[in-house]
PDB file of C-alpha atoms in Angstrom:
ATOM      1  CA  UNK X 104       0.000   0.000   0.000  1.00 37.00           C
ATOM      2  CA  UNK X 105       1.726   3.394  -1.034  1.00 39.00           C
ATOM      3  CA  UNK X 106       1.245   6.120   0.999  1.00 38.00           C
ATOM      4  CA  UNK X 107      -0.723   9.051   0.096  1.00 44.00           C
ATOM      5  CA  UNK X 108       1.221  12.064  -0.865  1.00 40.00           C
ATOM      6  CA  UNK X 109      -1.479  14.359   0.992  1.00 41.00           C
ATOM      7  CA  UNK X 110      -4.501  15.151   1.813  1.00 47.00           C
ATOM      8  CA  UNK X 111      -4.234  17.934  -0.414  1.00 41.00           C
ATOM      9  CA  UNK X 112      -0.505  17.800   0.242  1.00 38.00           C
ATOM     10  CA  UNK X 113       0.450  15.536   3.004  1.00 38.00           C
ATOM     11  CA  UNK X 114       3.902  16.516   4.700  1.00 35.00           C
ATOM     12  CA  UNK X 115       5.095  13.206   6.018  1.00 33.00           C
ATOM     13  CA  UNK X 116       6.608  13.218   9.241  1.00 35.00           C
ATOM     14  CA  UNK X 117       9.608  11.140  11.520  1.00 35.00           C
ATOM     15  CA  UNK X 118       8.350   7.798  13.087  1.00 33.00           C
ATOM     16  CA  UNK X 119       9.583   8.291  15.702  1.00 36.00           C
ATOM     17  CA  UNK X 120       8.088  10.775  18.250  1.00 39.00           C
ATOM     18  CA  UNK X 121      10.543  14.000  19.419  1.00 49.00           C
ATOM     19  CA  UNK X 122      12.560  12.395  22.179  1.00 45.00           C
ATOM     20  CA  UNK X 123      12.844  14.423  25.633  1.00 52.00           C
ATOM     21  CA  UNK X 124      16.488  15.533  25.317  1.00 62.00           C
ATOM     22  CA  UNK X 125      16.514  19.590  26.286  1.00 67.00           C
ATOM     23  CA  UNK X 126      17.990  22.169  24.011  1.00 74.00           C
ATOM     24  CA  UNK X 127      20.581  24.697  24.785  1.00 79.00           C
ATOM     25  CA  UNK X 128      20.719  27.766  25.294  1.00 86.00           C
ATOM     26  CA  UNK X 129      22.162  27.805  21.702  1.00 88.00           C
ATOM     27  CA  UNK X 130      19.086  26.369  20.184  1.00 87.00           C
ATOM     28  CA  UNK X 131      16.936  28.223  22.008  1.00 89.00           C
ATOM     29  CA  UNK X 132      18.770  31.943  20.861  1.00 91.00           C
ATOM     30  CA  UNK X 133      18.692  30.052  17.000  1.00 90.00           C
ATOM     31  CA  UNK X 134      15.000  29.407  17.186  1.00 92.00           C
ATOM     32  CA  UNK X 135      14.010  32.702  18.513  1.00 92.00           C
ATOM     33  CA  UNK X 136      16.352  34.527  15.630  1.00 93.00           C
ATOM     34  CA  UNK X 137      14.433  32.573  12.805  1.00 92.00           C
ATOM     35  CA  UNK X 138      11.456  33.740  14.139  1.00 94.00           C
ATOM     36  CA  UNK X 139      12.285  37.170  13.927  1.00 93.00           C
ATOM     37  CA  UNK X 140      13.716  37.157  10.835  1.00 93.00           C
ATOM     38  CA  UNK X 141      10.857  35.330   9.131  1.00 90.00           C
ATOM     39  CA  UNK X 142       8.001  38.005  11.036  1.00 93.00           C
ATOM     40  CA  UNK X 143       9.944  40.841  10.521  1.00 92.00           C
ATOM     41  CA  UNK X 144       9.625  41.101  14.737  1.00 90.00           C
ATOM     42  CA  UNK X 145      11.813  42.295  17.254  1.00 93.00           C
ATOM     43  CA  UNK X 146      13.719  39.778  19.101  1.00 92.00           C
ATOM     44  CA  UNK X 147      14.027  40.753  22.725  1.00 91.00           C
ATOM     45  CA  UNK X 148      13.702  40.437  26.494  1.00 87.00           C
ATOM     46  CA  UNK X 149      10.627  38.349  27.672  1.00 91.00           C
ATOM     47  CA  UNK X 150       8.008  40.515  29.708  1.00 90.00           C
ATOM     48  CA  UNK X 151       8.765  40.865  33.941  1.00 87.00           C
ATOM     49  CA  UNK X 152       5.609  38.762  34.227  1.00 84.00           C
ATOM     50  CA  UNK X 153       7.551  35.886  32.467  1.00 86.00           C
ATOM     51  CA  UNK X 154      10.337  35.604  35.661  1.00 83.00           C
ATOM     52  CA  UNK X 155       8.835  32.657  37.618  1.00 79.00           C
ATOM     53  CA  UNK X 156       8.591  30.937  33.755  1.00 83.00           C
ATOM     54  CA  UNK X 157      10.358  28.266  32.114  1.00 82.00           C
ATOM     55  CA  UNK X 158      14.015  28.996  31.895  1.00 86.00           C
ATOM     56  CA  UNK X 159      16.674  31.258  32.102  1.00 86.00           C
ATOM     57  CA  UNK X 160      17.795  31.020  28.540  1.00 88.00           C
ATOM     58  CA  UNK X 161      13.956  31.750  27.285  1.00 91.00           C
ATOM     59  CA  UNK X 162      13.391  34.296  24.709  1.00 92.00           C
ATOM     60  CA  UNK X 163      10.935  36.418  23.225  1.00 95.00           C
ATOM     61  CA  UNK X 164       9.909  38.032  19.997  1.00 95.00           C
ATOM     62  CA  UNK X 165       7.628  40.841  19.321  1.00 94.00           C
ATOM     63  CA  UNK X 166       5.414  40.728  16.118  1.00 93.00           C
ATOM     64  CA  UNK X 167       3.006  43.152  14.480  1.00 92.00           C
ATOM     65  CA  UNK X 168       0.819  40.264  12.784  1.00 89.00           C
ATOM     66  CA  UNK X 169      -1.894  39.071  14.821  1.00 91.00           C
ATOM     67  CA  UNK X 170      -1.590  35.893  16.373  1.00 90.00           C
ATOM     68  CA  UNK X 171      -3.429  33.700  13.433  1.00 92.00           C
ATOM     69  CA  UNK X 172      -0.898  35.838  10.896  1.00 92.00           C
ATOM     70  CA  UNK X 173       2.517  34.696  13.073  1.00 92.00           C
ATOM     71  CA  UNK X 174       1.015  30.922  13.103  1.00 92.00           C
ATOM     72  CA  UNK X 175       0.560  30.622   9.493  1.00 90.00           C
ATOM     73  CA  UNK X 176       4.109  32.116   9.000  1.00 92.00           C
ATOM     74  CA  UNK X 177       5.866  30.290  11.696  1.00 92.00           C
ATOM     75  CA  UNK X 178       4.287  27.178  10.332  1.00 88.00           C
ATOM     76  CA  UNK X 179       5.335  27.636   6.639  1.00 88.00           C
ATOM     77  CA  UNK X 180       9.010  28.856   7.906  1.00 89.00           C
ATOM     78  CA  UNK X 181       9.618  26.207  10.033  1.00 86.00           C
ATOM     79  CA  UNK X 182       6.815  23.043   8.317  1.00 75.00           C
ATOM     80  CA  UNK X 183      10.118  20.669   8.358  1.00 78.00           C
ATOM     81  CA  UNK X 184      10.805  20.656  11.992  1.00 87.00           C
ATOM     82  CA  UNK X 185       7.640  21.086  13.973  1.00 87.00           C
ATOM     83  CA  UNK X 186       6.374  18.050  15.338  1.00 83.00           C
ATOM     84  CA  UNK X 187       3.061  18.336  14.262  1.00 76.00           C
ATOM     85  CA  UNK X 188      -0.013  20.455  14.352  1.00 87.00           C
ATOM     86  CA  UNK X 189      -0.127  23.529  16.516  1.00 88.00           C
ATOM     87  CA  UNK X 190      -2.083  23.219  19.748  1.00 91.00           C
ATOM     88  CA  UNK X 191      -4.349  25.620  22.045  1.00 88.00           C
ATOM     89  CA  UNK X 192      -6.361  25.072  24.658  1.00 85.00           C
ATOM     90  CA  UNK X 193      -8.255  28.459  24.772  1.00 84.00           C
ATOM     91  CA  UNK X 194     -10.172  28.863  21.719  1.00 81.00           C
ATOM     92  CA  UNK X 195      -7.116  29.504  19.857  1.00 84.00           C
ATOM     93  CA  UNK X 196      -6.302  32.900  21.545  1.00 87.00           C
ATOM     94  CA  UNK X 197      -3.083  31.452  21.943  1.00 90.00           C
ATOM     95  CA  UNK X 198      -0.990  28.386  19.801  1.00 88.00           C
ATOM     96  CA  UNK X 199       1.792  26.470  20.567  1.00 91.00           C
ATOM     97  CA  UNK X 200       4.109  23.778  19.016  1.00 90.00           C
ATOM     98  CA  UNK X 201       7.743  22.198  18.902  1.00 89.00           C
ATOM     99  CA  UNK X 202      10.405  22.647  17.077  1.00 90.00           C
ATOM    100  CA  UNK X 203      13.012  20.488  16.222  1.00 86.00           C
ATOM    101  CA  UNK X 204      16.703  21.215  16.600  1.00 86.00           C
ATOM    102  CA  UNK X 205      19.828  19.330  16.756  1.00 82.00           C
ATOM    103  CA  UNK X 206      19.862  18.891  20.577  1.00 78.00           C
ATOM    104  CA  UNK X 207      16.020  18.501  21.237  1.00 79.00           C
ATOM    105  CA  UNK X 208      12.752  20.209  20.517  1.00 87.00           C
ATOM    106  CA  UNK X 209      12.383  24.073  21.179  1.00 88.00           C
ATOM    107  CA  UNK X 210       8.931  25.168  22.706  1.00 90.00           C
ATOM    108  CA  UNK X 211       6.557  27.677  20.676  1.00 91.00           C
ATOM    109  CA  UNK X 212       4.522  29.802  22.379  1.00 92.00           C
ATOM    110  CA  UNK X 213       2.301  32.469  20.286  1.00 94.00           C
ATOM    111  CA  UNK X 214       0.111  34.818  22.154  1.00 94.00           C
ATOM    112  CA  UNK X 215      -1.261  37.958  22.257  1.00 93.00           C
ATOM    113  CA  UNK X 216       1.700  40.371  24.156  1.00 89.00           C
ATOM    114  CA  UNK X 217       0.699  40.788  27.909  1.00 88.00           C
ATOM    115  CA  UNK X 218       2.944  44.141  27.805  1.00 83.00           C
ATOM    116  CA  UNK X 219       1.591  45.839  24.583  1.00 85.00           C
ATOM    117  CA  UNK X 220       4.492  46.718  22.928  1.00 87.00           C
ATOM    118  CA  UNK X 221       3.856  44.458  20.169  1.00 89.00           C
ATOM    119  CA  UNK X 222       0.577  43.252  19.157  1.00 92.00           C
ATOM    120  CA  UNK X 223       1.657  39.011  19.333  1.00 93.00           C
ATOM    121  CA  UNK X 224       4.379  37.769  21.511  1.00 92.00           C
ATOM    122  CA  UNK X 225       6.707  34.611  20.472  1.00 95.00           C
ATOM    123  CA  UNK X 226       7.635  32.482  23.416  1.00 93.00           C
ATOM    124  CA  UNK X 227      10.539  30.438  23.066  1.00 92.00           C
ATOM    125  CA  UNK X 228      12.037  28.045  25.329  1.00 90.00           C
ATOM    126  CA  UNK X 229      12.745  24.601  26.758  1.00 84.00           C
ATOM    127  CA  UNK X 230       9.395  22.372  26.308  1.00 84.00           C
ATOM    128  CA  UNK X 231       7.313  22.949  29.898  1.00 76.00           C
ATOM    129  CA  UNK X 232       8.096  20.446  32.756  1.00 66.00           C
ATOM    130  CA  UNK X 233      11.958  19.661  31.153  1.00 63.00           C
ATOM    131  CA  UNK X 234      14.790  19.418  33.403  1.00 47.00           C
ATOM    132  CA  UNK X 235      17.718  20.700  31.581  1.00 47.00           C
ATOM    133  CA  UNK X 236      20.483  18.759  30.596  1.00 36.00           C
ATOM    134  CA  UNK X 237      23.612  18.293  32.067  1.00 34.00           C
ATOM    135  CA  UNK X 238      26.081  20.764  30.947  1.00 34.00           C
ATOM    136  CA  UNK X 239      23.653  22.548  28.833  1.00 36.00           C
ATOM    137  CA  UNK X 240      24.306  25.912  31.379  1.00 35.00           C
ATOM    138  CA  UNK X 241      20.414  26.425  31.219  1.00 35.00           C
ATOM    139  CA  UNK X 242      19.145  26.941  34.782  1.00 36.00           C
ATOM    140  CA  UNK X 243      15.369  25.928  35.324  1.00 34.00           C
ATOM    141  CA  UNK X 244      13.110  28.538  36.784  1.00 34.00           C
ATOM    142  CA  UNK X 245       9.987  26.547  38.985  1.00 31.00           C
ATOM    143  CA  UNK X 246       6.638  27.805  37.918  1.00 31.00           C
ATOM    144  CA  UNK X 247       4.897  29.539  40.461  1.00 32.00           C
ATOM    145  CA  UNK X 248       1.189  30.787  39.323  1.00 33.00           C
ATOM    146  CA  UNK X 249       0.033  33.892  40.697  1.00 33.00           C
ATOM    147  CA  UNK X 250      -3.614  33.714  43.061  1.00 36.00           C
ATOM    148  CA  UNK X 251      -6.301  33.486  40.814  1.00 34.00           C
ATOM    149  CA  UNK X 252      -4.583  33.158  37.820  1.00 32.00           C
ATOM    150  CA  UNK X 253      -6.534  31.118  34.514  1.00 33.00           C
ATOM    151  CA  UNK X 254      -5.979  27.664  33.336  1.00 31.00           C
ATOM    152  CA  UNK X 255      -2.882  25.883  32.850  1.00 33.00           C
ATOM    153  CA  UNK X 256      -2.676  27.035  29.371  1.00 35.00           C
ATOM    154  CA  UNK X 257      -4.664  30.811  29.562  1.00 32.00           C
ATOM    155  CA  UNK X 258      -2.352  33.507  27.701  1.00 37.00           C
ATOM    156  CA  UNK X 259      -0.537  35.805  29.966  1.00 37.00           C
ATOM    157  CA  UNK X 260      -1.899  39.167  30.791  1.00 35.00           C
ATOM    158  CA  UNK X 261      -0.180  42.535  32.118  1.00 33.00           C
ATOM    159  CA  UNK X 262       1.762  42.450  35.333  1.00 35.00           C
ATOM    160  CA  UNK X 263       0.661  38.115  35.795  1.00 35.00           C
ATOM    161  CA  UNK X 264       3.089  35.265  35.597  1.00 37.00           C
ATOM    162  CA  UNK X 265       2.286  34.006  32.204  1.00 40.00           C
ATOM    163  CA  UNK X 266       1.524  30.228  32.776  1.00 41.00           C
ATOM    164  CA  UNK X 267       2.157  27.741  29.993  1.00 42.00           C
ATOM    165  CA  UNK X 268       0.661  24.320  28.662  1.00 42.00           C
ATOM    166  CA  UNK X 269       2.059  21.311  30.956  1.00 39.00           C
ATOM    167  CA  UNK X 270       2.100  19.117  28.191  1.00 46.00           C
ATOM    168  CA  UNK X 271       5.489  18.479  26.177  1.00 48.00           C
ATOM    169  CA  UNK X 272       5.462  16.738  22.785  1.00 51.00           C
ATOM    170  CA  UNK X 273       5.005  12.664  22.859  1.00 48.00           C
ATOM    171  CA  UNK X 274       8.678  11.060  23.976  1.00 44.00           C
ATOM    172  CA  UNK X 275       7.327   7.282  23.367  1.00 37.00           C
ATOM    173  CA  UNK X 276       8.568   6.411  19.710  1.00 39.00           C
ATOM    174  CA  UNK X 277       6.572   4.676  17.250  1.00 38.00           C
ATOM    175  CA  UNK X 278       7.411   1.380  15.856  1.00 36.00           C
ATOM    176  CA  UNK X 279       9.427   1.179  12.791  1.00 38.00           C
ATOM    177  CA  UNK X 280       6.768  -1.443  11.210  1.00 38.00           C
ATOM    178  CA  UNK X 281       3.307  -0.261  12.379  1.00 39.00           C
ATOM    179  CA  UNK X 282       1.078  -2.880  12.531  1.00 39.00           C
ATOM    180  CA  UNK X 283      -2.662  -2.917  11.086  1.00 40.00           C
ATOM    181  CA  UNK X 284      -5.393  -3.246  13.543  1.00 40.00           C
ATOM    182  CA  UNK X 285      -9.160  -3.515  12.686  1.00 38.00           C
ATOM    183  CA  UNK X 286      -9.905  -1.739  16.101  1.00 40.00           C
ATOM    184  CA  UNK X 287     -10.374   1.788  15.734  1.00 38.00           C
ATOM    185  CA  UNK X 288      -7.734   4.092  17.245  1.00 41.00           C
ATOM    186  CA  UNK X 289      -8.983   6.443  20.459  1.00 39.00           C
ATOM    187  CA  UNK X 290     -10.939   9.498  19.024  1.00 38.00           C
ATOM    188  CA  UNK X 291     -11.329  13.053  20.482  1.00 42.00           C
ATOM    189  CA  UNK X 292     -14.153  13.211  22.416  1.00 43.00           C
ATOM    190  CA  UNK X 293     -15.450  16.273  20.151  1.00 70.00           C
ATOM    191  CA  UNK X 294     -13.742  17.898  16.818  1.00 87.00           C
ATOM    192  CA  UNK X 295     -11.330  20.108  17.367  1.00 90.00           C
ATOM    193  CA  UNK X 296     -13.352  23.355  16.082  1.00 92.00           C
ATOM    194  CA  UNK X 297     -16.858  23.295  14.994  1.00 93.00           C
ATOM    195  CA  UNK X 298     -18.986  22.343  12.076  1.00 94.00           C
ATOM    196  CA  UNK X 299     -19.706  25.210   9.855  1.00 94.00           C
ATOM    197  CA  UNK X 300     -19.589  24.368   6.004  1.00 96.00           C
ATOM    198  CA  UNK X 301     -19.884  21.755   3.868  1.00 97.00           C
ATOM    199  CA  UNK X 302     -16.148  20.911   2.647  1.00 97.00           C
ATOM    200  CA  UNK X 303     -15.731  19.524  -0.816  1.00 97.00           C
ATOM    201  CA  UNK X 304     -13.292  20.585  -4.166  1.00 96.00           C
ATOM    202  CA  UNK X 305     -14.492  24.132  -5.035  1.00 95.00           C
ATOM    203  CA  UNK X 306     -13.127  26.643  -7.156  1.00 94.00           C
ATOM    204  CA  UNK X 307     -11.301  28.795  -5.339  1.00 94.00           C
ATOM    205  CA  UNK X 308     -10.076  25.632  -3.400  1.00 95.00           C
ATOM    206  CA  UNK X 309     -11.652  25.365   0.187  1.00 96.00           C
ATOM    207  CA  UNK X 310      -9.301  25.759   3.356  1.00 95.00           C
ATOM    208  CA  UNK X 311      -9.097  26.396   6.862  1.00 94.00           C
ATOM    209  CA  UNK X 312      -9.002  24.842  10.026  1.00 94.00           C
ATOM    210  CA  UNK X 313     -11.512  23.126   9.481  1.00 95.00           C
ATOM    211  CA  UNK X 314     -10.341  21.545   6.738  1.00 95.00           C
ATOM    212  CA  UNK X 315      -6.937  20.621   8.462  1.00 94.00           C
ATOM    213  CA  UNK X 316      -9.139  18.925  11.156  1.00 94.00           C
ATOM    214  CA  UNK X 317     -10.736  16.524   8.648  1.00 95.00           C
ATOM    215  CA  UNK X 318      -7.068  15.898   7.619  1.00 94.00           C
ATOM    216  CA  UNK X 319      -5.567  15.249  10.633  1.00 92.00           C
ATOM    217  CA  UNK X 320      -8.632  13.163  11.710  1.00 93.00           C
ATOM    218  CA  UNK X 321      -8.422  10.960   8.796  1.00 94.00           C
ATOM    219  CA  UNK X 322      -5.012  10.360   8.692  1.00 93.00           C
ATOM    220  CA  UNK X 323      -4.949   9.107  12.479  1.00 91.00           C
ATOM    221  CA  UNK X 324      -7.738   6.451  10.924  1.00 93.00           C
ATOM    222  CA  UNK X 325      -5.565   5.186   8.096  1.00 93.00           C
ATOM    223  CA  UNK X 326      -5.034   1.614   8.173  1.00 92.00           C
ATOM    224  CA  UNK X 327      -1.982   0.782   7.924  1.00 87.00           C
ATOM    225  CA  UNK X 328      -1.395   3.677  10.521  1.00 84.00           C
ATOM    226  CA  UNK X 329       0.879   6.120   8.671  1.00 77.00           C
ATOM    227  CA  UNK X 330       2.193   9.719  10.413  1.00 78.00           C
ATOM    228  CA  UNK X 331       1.741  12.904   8.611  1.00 82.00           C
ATOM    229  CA  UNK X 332      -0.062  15.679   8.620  1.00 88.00           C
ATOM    230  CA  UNK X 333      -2.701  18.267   6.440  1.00 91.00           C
ATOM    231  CA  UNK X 334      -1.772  21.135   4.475  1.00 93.00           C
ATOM    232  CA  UNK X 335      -5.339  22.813   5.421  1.00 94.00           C
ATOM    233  CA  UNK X 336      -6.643  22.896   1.422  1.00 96.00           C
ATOM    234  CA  UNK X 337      -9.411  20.391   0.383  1.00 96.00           C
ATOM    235  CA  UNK X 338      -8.307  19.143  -2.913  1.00 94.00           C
ATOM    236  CA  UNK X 339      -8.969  15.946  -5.089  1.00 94.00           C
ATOM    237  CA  UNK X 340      -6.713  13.551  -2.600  1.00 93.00           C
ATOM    238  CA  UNK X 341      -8.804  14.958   0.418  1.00 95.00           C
ATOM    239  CA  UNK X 342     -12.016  14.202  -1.243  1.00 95.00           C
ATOM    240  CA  UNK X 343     -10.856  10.576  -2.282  1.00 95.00           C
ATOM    241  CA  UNK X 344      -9.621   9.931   1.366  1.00 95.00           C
ATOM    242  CA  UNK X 345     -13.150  11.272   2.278  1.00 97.00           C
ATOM    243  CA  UNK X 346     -14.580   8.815  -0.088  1.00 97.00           C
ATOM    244  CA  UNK X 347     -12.660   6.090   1.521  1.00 96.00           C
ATOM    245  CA  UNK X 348     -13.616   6.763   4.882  1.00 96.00           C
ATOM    246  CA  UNK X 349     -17.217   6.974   3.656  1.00 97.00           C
ATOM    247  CA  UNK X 350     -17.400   3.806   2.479  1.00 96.00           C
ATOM    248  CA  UNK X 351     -15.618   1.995   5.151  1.00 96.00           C
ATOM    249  CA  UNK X 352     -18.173   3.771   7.844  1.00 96.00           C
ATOM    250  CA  UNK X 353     -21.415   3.359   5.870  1.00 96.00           C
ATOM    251  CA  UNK X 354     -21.954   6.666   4.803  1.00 97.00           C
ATOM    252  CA  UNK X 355     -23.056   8.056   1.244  1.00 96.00           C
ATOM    253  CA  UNK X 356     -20.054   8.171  -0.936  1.00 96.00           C
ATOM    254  CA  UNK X 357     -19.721  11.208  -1.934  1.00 97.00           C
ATOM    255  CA  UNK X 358     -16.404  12.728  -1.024  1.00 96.00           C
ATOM    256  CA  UNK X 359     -17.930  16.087   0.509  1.00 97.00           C
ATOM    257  CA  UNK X 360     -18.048  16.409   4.497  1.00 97.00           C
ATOM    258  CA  UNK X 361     -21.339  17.351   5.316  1.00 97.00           C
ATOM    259  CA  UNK X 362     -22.606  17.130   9.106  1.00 96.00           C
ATOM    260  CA  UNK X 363     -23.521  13.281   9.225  1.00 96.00           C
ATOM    261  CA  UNK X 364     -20.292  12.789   7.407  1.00 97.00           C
ATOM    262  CA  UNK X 365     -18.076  15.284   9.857  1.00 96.00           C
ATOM    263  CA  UNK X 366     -20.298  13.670  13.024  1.00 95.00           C
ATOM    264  CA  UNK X 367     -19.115  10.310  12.076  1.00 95.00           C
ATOM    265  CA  UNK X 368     -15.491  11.074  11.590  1.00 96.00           C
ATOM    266  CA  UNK X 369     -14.941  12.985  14.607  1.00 94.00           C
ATOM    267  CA  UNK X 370     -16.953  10.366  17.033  1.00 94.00           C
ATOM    268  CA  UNK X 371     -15.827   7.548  18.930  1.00 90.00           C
ATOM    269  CA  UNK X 372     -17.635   5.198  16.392  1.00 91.00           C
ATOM    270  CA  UNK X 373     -15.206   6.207  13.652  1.00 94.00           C
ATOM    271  CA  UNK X 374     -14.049   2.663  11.311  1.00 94.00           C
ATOM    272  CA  UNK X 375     -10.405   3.156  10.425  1.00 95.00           C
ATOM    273  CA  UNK X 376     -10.406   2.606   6.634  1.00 95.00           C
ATOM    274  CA  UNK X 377      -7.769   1.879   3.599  1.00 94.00           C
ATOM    275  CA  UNK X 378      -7.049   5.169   2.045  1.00 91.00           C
ATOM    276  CA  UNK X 379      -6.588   5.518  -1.666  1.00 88.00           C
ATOM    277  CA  UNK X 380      -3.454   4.671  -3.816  1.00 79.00           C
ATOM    278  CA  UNK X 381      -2.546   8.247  -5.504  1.00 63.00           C
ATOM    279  CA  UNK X 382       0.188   7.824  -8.866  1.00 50.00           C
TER     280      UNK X 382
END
């Protein structure tokens, strides 16, 4: 079985998941210096509120974009080495993501700036919860969230300790050989963002997050499992793969996601399925 070459345009990523070896300072400075070059920010000191955060070697950028603007740019600068889709856990007021680097993954944090000075912030530093590495000179900074303060992963706001998401990327790998199952994989106990539109090939071409959830959904119910990603655009390989999935769950083939065809992919229900050869 050959593997698709998207879902529009699949990027295919590493089996094996980012291991939990912790940058350096180095990295860190590297990471932070891409991203200003590629948003045309200012790289420099995070805000006072940031102190009791991460570690000492943690930098900052400043951006004019807003924060949807600095994902899509971050993500097309830096598509090779980020482990996977960008996360939030606030309705997408903030994002964040990993980087890869040659001494460990780099931790992405965009958010609206507590301080003002720039309209987004870029947080960059050692993934939350890692102990740094011996002889890396980083020195780790305990989190300490101020009374009252939001959720674990609520963007920071003027004169607060900015708290950040607990959860670093996946250190388990994958096996070299996946092996097929009939079972269908865990699902998420809702879609990521909600249903809005009927997705199907259009002229211009649909996309949106949306669209890159039906990507990302479908790929984790390819059978054999296979890691990638989305691109985001609905083209002719997303509508096949849709066609696949329809037929393996029951559902009208018709290679459009309408709502009984969106309900059933994003539910616990979900039949992995055999996704299309493409040339």
């Amino acid at each position: 079985m050959r593997v698709p070459l998207a879902l529009s345009a699949l990027i295919l990523l590493p089996l094996a998941g980012p291991a939990r070896a912790v940058p350096v300072a180095a990295d860190i400075e590297r990471v932070a210096v891409r991203a200003a070059q590629v948003l045309d920010g200012v790289l420099r000191d995070c805000p006072a509120s940031f102190v009791k955060i991460g570690s000492e070697a943690k930098r900052c950028v400043g951006a004019a974009s807003t924060v949807e603007e600095v994902r899509v740019t971050l993500g097309a600068a830096l598509s090779g080495d980020l482990y996977g889709v960008w996360r939030s856990r606030d309705g997408q007021v903030s994002v964040f993501n990993w980087t890869k680097t040659p001494a460990g993954y780099v931790y992405l944090r965009v958010q609206p700036d507590p301080d003002g000075r720039a309209r987004t912030l870029v947080y960059v530093d050692v993934p939350p919860g890692s102990a740094p590495a011996s002889g890396t000179q980083i020195g780790s900074v305990t989190l300490t969230p101020v009374p009252g303060s939001g959720p674990a992963d609520a963007p920071a706001t003027a004169g607060a300790v900015a708290p950040v998401p607990s959860t670093p990327p996946p250190a388990s790998p994958a096996p070299a050989t996946p092996t097929p199952t009939t079972s269908a994989p865990a699902a998420e106990t809702a879609a990521p963002v909600p249903f809005r539109r009927v997705l199907g090939v259009a002229t211009p071409r649909m996309n949106g997050s949306d669209v890159l959830a039906v990507q990302n959904r479908l790929i984790s119910l390819m059978r054999p499992a296979r890691p990638g990603r989305g691109d985001g655009w609905f083209g002719p390989v997303t509508a096949a793969t849709v066609r696949a999935f329809q037929q393996s769950n029951g559902l009208p083939v018709t290679g459009r996601v309408d709502q009984a065809t969106w309900n059933r992919l994003f539910s616990a229900s979900a039949r992995p399925y055999t996704p299309p050869s493409t040339p």
